[in-house]
PDB file of C-alpha atoms in Angstrom:
ATOM      1  CA  VAL A  49      43.184  33.817 104.645  1.00 83.00           C
ATOM      2  CA  LYS A  50      45.735  36.622 104.779  1.00 82.00           C
ATOM      3  CA  ASN A  51      47.245  35.255 108.026  1.00 86.00           C
ATOM      4  CA  ASN A  52      47.941  31.949 106.275  1.00 93.00           C
ATOM      5  CA  ASN A  53      49.268  33.692 103.152  1.00 93.00           C
ATOM      6  CA  PRO A  54      51.449  36.620 104.258  1.00 89.00           C
ATOM      7  CA  GLY A  55      52.263  37.645 100.679  1.00 93.00           C
ATOM      8  CA  LEU A  56      48.592  37.988  99.769  1.00 94.00           C
ATOM      9  CA  LYS A  57      47.483  41.505  98.852  1.00 95.00           C
ATOM     10  CA  VAL A  58      43.878  42.649  99.230  1.00 94.00           C
ATOM     11  CA  TYR A  59      42.532  45.230  96.800  1.00 96.00           C
ATOM     12  CA  VAL A  60      38.943  46.452  96.898  1.00 97.00           C
ATOM     13  CA  THR A  61      37.339  48.247  93.951  1.00 97.00           C
ATOM     14  CA  ILE A  62      33.965  49.891  94.502  1.00 96.00           C
ATOM     15  CA  GLY A  63      31.568  52.062  92.587  1.00 94.00           C
ATOM     16  CA  THR A  64      31.403  55.752  93.384  1.00 95.00           C
ATOM     17  CA  GLY A  65      29.326  58.842  92.997  1.00 93.00           C
ATOM     18  CA  GLN A  66      30.634  62.261  92.069  1.00 92.00           C
ATOM     19  CA  SER A  67      31.474  63.096  95.688  1.00 93.00           C
ATOM     20  CA  GLY A  68      32.968  59.729  96.559  1.00 95.00           C
ATOM     21  CA  PRO A  69      31.747  56.245  97.381  1.00 96.00           C
ATOM     22  CA  ASP A  70      29.118  55.128  99.843  1.00 95.00           C
ATOM     23  CA  THR A  71      31.024  54.649 103.088  1.00 96.00           C
ATOM     24  CA  SER A  72      29.176  51.626 104.502  1.00 96.00           C
ATOM     25  CA  LEU A  73      31.561  49.005 103.074  1.00 96.00           C
ATOM     26  CA  ILE A  74      34.630  50.996 104.121  1.00 97.00           C
ATOM     27  CA  ASN A  75      33.274  51.443 107.637  1.00 97.00           C
ATOM     28  CA  ARG A  76      32.334  47.756 107.972  1.00 97.00           C
ATOM     29  CA  ALA A  77      35.798  46.703 106.817  1.00 96.00           C
ATOM     30  CA  ALA A  78      37.430  49.029 109.341  1.00 97.00           C
ATOM     31  CA  SER A  79      35.148  47.827 112.151  1.00 97.00           C
ATOM     32  CA  ALA A  80      35.951  44.207 111.328  1.00 96.00           C
ATOM     33  CA  GLY A  81      39.697  44.905 111.361  1.00 94.00           C
ATOM     34  CA  LEU A  82      40.105  44.007 107.686  1.00 91.00           C
ATOM     35  CA  THR A  83      43.485  45.080 106.358  1.00 89.00           C
ATOM     36  CA  VAL A  84      43.052  46.315 102.798  1.00 95.00           C
ATOM     37  CA  ASP A  85      46.232  47.060 100.862  1.00 96.00           C
ATOM     38  CA  ALA A  86      44.509  49.412  98.428  1.00 97.00           C
ATOM     39  CA  TRP A  87      41.051  50.793  97.794  1.00 98.00           C
ATOM     40  CA  THR A  88      40.099  51.941  94.301  1.00 97.00           C
ATOM     41  CA  ILE A  89      36.996  53.478  92.783  1.00 97.00           C
ATOM     42  CA  MET A  90      35.301  53.109  89.418  1.00 94.00           C
ATOM     43  CA  PRO A  91      34.615  56.717  88.422  1.00 88.00           C
ATOM     44  CA  PHE A  92      32.630  56.018  85.263  1.00 83.00           C
ATOM     45  CA  ASP A  93      29.758  57.821  83.578  1.00 77.00           C
ATOM     46  CA  PHE A  94      29.135  60.757  85.873  1.00 78.00           C
ATOM     47  CA  GLY A  95      26.485  62.295  83.691  1.00 70.00           C
ATOM     48  CA  GLY A  96      25.733  63.564  80.261  1.00 73.00           C
ATOM     49  CA  ALA A  97      27.714  65.508  77.732  1.00 79.00           C
ATOM     50  CA  GLY A  98      29.518  68.592  78.923  1.00 83.00           C
ATOM     51  CA  GLN A  99      30.619  67.111  82.244  1.00 85.00           C
ATOM     52  CA  ASN A 100      34.240  67.655  83.251  1.00 89.00           C
ATOM     53  CA  MET A 101      35.141  64.012  83.872  1.00 89.00           C
ATOM     54  CA  GLY A 102      38.650  64.896  85.046  1.00 90.00           C
ATOM     55  CA  ALA A 103      37.390  67.214  87.775  1.00 92.00           C
ATOM     56  CA  LEU A 104      34.592  64.826  88.766  1.00 92.00           C
ATOM     57  CA  THR A 105      37.018  61.905  88.982  1.00 92.00           C
ATOM     58  CA  GLN A 106      39.350  63.948  91.164  1.00 94.00           C
ATOM     59  CA  ARG A 107      36.452  64.922  93.443  1.00 94.00           C
ATOM     60  CA  ALA A 108      35.376  61.269  93.725  1.00 95.00           C
ATOM     61  CA  ALA A 109      38.951  60.238  94.589  1.00 96.00           C
ATOM     62  CA  GLU A 110      39.102  62.929  97.279  1.00 97.00           C
ATOM     63  CA  GLY A 111      35.822  61.559  98.635  1.00 97.00           C
ATOM     64  CA  LEU A 112      37.387  58.092  98.850  1.00 97.00           C
ATOM     65  CA  LYS A 113      40.418  59.506 100.653  1.00 98.00           C
ATOM     66  CA  THR A 114      38.180  61.267 103.161  1.00 98.00           C
ATOM     67  CA  ALA A 115      36.079  58.143 103.728  1.00 97.00           C
ATOM     68  CA  LEU A 116      39.196  56.061 104.390  1.00 97.00           C
ATOM     69  CA  LYS A 117      40.592  58.618 106.829  1.00 97.00           C
ATOM     70  CA  ASN A 118      37.289  58.735 108.707  1.00 97.00           C
ATOM     71  CA  ALA A 119      36.798  54.957 108.931  1.00 95.00           C
TER      72      ALA A 119
END
């Protein structure tokens, strides 16, 4: 699809845990040669009251960055 539509952008949004997302989808995309323009995570509801959502979101984003580098 992207070859026939060079202006098409591919964005993938996936769920995540506190340490980052499951890497299976990222690894399969890399193995298949899929070119993704941007990956995003949904860092929602990491636990009960008293959680530092800012710090947990940052940790999840770092986990995504690591997963992408390793794929």
